[in-house]
JSON list of C-alpha atoms in Angstrom, two decimals:
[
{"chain": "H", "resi": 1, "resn": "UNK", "atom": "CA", "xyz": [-19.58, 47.68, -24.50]},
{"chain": "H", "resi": 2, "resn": "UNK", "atom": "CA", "xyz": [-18.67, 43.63, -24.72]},
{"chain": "H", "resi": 3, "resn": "UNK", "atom": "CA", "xyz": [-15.29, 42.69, -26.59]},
{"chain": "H", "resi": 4, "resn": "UNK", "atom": "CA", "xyz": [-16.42, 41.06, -29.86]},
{"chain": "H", "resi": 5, "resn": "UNK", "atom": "CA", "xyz": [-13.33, 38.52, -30.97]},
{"chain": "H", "resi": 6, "resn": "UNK", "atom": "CA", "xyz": [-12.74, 38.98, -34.41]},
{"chain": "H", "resi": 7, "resn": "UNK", "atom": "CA", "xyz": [-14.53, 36.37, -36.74]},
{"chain": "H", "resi": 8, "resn": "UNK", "atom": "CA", "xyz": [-12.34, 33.71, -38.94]},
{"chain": "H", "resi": 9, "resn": "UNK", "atom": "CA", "xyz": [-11.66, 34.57, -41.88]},
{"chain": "H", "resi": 10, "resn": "UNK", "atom": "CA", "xyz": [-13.41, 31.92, -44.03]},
{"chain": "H", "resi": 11, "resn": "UNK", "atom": "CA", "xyz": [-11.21, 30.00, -46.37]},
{"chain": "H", "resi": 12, "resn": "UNK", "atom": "CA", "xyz": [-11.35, 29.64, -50.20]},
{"chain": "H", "resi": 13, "resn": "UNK", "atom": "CA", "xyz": [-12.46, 25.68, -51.38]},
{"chain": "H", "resi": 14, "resn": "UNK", "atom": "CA", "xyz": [-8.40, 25.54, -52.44]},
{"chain": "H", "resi": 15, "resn": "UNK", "atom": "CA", "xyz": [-7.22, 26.63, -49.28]},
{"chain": "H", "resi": 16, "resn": "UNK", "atom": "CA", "xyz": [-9.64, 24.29, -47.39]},
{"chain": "H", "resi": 17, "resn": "UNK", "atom": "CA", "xyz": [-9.22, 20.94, -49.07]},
{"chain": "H", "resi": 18, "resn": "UNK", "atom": "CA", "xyz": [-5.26, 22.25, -48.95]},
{"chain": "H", "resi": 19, "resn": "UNK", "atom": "CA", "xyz": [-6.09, 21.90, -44.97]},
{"chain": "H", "resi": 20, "resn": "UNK", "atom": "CA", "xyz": [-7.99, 19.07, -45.16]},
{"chain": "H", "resi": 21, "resn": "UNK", "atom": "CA", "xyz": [-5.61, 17.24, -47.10]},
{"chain": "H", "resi": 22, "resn": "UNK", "atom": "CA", "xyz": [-2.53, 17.75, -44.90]},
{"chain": "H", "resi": 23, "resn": "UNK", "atom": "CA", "xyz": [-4.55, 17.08, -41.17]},
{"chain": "H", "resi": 24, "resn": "UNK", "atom": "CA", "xyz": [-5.67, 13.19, -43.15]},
{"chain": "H", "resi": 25, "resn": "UNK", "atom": "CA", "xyz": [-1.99, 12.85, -43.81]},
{"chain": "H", "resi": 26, "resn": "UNK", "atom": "CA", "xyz": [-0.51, 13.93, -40.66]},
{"chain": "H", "resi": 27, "resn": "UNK", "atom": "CA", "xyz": [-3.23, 11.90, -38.80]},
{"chain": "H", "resi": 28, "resn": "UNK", "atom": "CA", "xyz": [-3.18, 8.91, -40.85]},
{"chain": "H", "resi": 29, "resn": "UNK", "atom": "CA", "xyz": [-6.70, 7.41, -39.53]},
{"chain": "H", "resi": 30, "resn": "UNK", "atom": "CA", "xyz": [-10.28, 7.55, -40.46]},
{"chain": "H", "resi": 31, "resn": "UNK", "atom": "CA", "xyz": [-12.24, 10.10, -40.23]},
{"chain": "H", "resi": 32, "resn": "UNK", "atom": "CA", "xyz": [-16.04, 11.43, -40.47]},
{"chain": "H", "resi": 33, "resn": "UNK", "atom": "CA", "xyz": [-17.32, 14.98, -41.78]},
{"chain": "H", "resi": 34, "resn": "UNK", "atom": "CA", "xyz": [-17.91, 15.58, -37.88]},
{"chain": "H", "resi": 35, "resn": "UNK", "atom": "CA", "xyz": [-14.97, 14.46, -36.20]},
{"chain": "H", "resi": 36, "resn": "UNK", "atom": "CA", "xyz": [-12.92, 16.56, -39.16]},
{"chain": "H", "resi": 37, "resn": "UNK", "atom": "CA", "xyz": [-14.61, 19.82, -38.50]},
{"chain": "H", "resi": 38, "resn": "UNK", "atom": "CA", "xyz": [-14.03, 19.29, -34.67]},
{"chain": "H", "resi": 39, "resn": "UNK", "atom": "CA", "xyz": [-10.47, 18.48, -34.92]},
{"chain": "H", "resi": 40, "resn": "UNK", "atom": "CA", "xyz": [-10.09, 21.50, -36.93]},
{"chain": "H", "resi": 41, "resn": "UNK", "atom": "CA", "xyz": [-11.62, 23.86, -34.48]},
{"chain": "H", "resi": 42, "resn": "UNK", "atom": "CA", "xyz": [-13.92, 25.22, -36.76]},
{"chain": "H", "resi": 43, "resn": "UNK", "atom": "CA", "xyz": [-11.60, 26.44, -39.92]},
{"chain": "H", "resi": 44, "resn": "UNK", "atom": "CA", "xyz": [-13.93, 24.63, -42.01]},
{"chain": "H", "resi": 45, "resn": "UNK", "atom": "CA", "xyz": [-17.52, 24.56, -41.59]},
{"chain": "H", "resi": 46, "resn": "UNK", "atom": "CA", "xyz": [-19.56, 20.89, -41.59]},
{"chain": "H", "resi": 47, "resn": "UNK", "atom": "CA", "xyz": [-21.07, 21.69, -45.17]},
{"chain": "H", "resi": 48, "resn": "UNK", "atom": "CA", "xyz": [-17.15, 22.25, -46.28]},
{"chain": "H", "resi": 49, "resn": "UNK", "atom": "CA", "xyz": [-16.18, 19.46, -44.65]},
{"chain": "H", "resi": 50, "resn": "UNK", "atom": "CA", "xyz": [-18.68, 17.00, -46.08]},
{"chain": "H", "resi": 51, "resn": "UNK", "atom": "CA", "xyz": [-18.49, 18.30, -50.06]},
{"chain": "H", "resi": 52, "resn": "UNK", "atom": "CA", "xyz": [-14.64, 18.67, -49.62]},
{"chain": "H", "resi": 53, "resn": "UNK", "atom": "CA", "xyz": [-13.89, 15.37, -48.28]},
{"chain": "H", "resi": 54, "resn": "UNK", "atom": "CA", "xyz": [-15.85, 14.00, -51.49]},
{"chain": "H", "resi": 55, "resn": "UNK", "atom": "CA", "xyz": [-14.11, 16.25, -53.50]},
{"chain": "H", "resi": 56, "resn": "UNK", "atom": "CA", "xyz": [-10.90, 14.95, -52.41]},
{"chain": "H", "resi": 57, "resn": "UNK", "atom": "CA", "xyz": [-12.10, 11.61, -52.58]},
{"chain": "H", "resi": 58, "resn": "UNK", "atom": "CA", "xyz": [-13.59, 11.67, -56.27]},
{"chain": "H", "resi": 59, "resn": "UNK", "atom": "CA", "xyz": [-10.15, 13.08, -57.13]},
{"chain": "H", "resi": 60, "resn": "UNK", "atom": "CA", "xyz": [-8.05, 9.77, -55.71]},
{"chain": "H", "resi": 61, "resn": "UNK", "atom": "CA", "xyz": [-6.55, 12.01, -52.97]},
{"chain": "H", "resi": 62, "resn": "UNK", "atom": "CA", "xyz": [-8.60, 10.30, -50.04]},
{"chain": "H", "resi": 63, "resn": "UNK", "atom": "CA", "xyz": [-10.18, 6.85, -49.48]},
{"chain": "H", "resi": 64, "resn": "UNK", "atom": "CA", "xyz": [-13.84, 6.83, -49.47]},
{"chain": "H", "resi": 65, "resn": "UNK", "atom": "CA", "xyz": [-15.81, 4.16, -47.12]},
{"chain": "H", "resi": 66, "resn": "UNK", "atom": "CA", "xyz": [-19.74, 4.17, -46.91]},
{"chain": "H", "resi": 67, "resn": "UNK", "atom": "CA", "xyz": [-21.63, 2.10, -44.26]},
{"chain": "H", "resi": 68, "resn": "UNK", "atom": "CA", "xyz": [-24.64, 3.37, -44.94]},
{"chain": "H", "resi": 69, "resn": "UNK", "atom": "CA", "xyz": [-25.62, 6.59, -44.77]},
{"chain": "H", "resi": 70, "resn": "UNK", "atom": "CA", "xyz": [-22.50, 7.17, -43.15]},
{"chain": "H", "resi": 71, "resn": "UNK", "atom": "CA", "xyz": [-19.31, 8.09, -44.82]},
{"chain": "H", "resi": 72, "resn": "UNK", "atom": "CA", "xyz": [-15.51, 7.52, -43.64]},
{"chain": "H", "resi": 73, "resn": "UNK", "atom": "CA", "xyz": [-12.24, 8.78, -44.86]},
{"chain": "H", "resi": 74, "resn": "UNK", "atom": "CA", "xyz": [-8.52, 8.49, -44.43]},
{"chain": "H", "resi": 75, "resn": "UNK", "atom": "CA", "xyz": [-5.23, 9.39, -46.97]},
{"chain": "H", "resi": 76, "resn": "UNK", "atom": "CA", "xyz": [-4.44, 7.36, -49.75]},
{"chain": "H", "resi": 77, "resn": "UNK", "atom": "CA", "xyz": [-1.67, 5.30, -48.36]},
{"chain": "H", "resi": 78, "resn": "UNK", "atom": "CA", "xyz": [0.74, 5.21, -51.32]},
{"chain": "H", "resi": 79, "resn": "UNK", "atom": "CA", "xyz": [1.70, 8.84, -51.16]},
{"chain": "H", "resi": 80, "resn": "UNK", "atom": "CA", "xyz": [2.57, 8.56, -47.55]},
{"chain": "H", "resi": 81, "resn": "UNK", "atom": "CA", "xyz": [6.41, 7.66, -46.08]},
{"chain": "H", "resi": 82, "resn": "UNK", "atom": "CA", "xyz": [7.07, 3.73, -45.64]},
{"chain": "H", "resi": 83, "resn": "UNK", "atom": "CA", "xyz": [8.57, 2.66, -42.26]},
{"chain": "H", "resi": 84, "resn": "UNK", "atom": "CA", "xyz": [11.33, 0.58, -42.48]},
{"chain": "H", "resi": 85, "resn": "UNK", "atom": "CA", "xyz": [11.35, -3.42, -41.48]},
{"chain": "H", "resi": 86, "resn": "UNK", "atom": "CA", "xyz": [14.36, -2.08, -38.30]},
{"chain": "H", "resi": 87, "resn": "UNK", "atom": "CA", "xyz": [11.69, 0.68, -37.06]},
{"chain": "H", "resi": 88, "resn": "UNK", "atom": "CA", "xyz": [8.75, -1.74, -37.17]},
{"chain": "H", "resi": 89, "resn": "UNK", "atom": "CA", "xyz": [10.66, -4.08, -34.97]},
{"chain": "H", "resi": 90, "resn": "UNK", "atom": "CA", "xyz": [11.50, -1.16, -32.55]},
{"chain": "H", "resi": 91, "resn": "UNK", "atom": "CA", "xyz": [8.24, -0.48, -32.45]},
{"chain": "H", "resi": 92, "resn": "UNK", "atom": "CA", "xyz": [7.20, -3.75, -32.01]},
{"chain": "H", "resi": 93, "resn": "UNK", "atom": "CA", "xyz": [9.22, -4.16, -28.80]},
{"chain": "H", "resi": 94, "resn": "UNK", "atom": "CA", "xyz": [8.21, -0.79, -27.26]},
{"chain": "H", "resi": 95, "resn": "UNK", "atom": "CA", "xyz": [4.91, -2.32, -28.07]},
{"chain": "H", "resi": 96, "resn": "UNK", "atom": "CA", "xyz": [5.47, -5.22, -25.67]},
{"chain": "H", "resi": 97, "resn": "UNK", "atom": "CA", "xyz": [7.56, -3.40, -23.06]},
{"chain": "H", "resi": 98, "resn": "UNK", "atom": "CA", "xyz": [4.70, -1.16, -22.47]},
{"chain": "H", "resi": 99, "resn": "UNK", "atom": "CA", "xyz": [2.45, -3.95, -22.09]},
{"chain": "H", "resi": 100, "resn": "UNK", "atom": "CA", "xyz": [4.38, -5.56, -19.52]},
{"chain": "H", "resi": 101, "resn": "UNK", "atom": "CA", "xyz": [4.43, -2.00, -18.04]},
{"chain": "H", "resi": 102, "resn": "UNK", "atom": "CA", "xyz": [1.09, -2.07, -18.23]},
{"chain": "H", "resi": 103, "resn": "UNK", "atom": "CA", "xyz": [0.11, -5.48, -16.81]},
{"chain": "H", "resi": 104, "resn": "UNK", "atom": "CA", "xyz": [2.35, -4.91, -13.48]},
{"chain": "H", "resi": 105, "resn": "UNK", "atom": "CA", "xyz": [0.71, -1.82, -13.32]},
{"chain": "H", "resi": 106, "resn": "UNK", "atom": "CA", "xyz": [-2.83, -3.11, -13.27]},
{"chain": "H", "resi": 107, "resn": "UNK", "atom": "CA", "xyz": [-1.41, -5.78, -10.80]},
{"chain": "H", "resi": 108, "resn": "UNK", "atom": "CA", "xyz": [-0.06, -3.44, -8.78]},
{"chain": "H", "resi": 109, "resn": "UNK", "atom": "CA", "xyz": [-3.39, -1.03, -8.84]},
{"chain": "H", "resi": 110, "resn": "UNK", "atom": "CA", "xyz": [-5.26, -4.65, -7.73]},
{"chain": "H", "resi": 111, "resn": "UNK", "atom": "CA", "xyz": [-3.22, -5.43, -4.64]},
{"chain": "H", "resi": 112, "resn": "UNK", "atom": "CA", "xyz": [-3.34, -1.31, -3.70]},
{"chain": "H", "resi": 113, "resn": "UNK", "atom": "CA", "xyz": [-7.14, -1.86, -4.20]},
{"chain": "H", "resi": 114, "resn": "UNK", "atom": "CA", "xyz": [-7.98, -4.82, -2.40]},
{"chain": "H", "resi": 115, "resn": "UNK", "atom": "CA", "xyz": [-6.02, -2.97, 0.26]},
{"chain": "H", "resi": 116, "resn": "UNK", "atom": "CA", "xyz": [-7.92, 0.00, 0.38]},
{"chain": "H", "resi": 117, "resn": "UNK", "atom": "CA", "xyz": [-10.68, -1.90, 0.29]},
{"chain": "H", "resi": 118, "resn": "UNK", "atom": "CA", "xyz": [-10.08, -3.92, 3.21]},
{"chain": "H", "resi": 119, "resn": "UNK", "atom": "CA", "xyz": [-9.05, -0.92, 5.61]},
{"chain": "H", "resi": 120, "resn": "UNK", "atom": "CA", "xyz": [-11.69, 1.08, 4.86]},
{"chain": "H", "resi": 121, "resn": "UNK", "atom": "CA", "xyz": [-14.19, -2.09, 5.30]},
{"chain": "H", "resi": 122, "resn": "UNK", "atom": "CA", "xyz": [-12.32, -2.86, 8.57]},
{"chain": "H", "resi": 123, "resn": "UNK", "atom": "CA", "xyz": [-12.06, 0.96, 10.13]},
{"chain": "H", "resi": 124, "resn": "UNK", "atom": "CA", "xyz": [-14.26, 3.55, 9.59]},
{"chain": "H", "resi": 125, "resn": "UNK", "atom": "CA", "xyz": [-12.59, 7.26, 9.31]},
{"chain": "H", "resi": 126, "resn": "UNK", "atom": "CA", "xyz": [-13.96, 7.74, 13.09]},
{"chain": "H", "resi": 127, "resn": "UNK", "atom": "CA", "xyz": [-12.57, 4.50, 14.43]},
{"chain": "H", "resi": 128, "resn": "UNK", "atom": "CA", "xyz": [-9.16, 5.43, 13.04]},
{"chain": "H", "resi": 129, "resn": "UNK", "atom": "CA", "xyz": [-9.08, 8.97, 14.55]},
{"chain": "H", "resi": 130, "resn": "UNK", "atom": "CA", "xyz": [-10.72, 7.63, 17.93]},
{"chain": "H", "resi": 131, "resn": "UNK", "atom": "CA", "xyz": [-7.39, 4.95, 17.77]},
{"chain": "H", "resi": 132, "resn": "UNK", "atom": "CA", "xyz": [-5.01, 7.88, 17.42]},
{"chain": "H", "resi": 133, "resn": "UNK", "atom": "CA", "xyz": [-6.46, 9.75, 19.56]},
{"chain": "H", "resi": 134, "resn": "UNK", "atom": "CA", "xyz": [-6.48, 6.83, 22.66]},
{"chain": "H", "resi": 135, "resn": "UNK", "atom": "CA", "xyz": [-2.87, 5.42, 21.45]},
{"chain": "H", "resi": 136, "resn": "UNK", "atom": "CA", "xyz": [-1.71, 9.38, 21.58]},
{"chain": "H", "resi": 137, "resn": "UNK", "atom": "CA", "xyz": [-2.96, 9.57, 25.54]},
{"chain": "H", "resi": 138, "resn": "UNK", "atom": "CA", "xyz": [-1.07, 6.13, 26.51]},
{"chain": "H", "resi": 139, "resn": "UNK", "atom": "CA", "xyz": [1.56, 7.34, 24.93]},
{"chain": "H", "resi": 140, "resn": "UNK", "atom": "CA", "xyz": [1.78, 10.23, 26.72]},
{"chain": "H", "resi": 141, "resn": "UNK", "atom": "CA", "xyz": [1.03, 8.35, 30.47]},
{"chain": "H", "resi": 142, "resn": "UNK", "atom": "CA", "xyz": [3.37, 5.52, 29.30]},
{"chain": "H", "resi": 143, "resn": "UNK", "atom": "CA", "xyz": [5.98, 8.95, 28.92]},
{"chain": "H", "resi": 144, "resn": "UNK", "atom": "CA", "xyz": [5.34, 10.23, 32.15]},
{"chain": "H", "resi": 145, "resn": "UNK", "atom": "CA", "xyz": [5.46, 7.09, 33.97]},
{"chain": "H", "resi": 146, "resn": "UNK", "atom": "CA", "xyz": [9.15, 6.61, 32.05]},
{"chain": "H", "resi": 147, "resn": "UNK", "atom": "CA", "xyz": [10.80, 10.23, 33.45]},
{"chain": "H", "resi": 148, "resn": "UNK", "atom": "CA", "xyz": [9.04, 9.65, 37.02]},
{"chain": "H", "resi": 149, "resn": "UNK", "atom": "CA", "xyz": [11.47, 6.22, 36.38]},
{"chain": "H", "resi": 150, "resn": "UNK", "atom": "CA", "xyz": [14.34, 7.87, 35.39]},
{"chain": "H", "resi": 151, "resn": "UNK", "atom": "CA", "xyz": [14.12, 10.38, 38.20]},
{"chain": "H", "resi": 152, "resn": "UNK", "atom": "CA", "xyz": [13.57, 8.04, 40.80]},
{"chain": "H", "resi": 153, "resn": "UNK", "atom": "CA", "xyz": [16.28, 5.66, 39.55]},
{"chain": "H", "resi": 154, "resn": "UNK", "atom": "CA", "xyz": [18.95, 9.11, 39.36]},
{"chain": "H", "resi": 155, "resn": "UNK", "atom": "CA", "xyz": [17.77, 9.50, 43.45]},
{"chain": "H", "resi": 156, "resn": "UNK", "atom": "CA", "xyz": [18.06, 5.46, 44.49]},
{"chain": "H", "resi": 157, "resn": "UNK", "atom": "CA", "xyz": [21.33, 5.09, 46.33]},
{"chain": "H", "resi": 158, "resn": "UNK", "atom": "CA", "xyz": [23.19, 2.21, 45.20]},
{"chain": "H", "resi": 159, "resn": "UNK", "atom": "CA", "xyz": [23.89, 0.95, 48.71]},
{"chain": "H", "resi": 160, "resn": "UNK", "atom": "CA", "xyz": [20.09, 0.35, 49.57]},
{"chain": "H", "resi": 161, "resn": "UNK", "atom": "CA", "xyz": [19.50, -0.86, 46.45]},
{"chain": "H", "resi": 162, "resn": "UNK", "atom": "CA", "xyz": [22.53, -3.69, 47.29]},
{"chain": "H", "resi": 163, "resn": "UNK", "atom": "CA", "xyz": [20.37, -4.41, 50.37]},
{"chain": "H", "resi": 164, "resn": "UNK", "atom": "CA", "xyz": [16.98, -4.27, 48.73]},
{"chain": "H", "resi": 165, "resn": "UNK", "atom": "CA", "xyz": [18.45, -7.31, 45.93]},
{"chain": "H", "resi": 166, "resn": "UNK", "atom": "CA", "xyz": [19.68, -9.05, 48.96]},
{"chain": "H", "resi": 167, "resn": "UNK", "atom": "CA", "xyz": [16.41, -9.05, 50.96]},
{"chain": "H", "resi": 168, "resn": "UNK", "atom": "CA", "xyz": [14.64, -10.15, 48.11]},
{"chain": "H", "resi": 169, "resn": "UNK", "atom": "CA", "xyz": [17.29, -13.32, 47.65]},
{"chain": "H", "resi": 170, "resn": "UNK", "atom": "CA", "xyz": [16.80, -13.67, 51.35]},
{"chain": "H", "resi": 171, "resn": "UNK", "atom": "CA", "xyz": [13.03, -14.44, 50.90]},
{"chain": "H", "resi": 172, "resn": "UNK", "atom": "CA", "xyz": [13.28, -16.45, 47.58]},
{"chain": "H", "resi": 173, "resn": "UNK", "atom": "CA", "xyz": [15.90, -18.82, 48.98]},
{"chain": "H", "resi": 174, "resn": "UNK", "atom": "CA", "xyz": [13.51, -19.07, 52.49]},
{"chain": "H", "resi": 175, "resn": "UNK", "atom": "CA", "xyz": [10.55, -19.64, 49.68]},
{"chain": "H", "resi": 176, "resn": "UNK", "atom": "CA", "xyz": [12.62, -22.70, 47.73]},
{"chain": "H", "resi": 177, "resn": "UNK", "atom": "CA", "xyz": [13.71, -24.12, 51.04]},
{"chain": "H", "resi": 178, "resn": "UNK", "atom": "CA", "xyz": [10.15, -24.49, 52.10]},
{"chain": "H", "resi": 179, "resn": "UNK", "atom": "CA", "xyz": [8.31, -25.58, 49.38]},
{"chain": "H", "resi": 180, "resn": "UNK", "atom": "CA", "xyz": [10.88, -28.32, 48.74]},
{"chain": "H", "resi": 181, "resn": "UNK", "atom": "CA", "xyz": [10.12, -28.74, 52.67]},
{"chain": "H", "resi": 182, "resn": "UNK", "atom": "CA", "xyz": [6.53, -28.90, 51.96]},
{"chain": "H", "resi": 183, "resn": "UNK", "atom": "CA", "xyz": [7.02, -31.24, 48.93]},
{"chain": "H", "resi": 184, "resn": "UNK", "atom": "CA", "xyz": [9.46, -33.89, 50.97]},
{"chain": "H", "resi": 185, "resn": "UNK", "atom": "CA", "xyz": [6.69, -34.17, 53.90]},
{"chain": "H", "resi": 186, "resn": "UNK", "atom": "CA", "xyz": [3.75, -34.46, 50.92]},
{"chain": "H", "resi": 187, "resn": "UNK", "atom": "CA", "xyz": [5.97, -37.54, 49.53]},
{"chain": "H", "resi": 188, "resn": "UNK", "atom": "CA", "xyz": [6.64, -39.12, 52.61]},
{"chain": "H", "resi": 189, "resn": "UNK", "atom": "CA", "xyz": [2.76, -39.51, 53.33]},
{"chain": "H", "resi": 190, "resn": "UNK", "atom": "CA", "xyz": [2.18, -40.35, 49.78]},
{"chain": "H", "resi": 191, "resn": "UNK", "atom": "CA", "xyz": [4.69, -43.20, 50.03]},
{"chain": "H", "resi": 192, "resn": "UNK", "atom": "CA", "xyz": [2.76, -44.29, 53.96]},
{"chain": "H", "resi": 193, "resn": "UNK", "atom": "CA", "xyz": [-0.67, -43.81, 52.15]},
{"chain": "H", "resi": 194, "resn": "UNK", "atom": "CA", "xyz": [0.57, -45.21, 48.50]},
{"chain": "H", "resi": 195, "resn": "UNK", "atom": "CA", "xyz": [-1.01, -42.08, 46.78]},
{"chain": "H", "resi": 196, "resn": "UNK", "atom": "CA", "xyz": [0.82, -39.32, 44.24]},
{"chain": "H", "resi": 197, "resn": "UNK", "atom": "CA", "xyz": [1.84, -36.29, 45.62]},
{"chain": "H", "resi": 198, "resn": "UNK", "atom": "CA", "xyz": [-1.18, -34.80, 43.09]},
{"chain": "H", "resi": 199, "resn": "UNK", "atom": "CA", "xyz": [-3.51, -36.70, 45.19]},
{"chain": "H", "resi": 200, "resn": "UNK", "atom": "CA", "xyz": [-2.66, -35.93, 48.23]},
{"chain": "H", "resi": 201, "resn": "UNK", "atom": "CA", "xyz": [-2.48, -31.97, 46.94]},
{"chain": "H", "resi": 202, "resn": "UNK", "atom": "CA", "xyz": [-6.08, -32.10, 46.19]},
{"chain": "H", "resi": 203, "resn": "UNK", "atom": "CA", "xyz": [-7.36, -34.54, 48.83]},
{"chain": "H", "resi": 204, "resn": "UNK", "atom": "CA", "xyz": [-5.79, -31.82, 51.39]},
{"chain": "H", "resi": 205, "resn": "UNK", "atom": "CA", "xyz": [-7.10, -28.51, 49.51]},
{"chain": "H", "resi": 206, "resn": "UNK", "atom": "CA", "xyz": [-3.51, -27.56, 48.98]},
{"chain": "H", "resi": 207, "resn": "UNK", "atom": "CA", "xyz": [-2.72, -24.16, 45.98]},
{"chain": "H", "resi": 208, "resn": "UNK", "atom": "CA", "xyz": [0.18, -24.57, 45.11]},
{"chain": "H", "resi": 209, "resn": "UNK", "atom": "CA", "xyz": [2.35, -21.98, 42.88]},
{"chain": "H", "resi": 210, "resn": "UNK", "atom": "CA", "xyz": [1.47, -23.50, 39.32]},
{"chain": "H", "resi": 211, "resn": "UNK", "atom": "CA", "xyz": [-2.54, -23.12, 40.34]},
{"chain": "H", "resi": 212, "resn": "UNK", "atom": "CA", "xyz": [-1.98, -19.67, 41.52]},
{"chain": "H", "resi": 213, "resn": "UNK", "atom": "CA", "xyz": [0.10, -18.84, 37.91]},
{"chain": "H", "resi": 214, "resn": "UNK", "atom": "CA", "xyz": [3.09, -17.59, 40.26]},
{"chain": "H", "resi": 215, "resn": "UNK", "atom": "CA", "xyz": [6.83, -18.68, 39.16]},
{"chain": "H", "resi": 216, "resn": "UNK", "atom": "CA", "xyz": [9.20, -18.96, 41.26]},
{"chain": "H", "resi": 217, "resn": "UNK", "atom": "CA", "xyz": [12.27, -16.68, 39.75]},
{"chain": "H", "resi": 218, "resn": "UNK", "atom": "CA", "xyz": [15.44, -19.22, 39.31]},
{"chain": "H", "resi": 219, "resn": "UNK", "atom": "CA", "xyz": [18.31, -18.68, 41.95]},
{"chain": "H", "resi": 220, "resn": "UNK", "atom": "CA", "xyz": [20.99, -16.02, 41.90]},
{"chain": "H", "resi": 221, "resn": "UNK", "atom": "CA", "xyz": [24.04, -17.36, 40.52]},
{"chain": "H", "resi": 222, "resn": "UNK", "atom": "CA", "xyz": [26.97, -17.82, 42.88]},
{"chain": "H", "resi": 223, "resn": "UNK", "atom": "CA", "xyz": [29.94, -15.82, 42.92]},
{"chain": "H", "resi": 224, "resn": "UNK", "atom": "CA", "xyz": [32.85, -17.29, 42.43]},
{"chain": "H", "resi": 225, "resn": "UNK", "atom": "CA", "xyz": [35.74, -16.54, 45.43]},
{"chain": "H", "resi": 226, "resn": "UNK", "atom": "CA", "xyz": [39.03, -15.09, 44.75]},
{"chain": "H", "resi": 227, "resn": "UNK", "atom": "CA", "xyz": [42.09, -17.35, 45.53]},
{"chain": "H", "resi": 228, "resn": "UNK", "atom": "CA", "xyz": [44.07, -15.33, 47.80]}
]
């Protein structure tokens, strides 16, 4: 056995342009015989619909518009409540308030758009998940290569680290004191020859540390001595 939903109970012409009447008012807009019936879910059929909304009409209780075969109606306006001058003004500015809300909104949707737009033009999904996949494995070297840091710097003894920052001041005060060396001698020939040091640098097939990209790091600063 199927459940069979109870039909409608069909209303009397009085109870239907009663119905019709009220849904006109309360909607205060035009409507059709269609539009009626669907916004009524069905309580009146189309043929009620039709013959009472001309009923209605012929009795001054509706507004009647034909464009052509077509027919329109909507409540007679004098019967319905006025709005006052104050609500109209209200309404006006919530009128205006929502279109501002409405214009930075669209702007808004624009910029998010031309956004989207450009990352998915400029990454595919793939590209983005390959990228997160190769910047997770760095990351996770680059995190290993930190603790093995950490741990070695825990086991350095201070003292040979004290010697290892002198050696290397040792060497890049030897390294000053002969370029500057090498530089004097280059001058002093340049001066006999009345060429540029640059000249004489090429001439000779010299590299020096600006052709090679290496800089020499500046000197330590001095420590001052205690007055005893």
């Amino acid at each position: 056995t199927h459940y069979m939903p109870p039909k409608k109970k069909k209303l009397s012409d009085a109870e239907a342009q009663k119905l019709i009447l009220e849904e006109l008012q309360k909607q205060n807009r035009p409507f059709n015989h269609t539009l009626l019936h669907a916004t009524l879910h069905g309580a009146v059929t189309k043929t009620q619909c039709q013959s009472l909304l001309d009923t209605l009409a012929d009795k001054g209780k509706l507004i009647r518009k034909e464009f052509g075969k077509a027919k329109v109606y909507w409540a007679d306006q004098e019967g319905l409540e006025s709005v006052p001058p104050e609500k109209l003004k209200e309404l006006d500015k919530e009128i205006e308030g929502k279109k501002q809300t409405i214009k930075e909104l669209t702007s808004t949707l624009a910029a998010v758009s031309s956004e989207l737009t450009e990352i998915t033009t400029s990454q595919t999904t793939e590209d983005i998940l390959a990228n997160i996949t190769r910047l997770t494995s760095e990351n996770e070297v680059l995190d290993v290569k930190k603790q093995k840091l950490k741990e070695a710097a825990k086991s350095t003894d201070p003292e040979d680290l004290q010697l290892l920052n002198k050696q290397v001041e040792f060497t890049q005060g030897v390294w000053r004191k002969r370029k500057r060396q090498c530089m004097s001698i280059l001058d002093s020939i340049g001066d006999g020859m009345d060429k540029k040091r640059s000249e004489l640098i090429e001439e000779l097939g010299l590299e020096t540390d600006e052709e090679l990209g290496v800089s020499l790091p500046g000197p330590a600063p001095n420590k001052r001595r205690r007055l005893k």
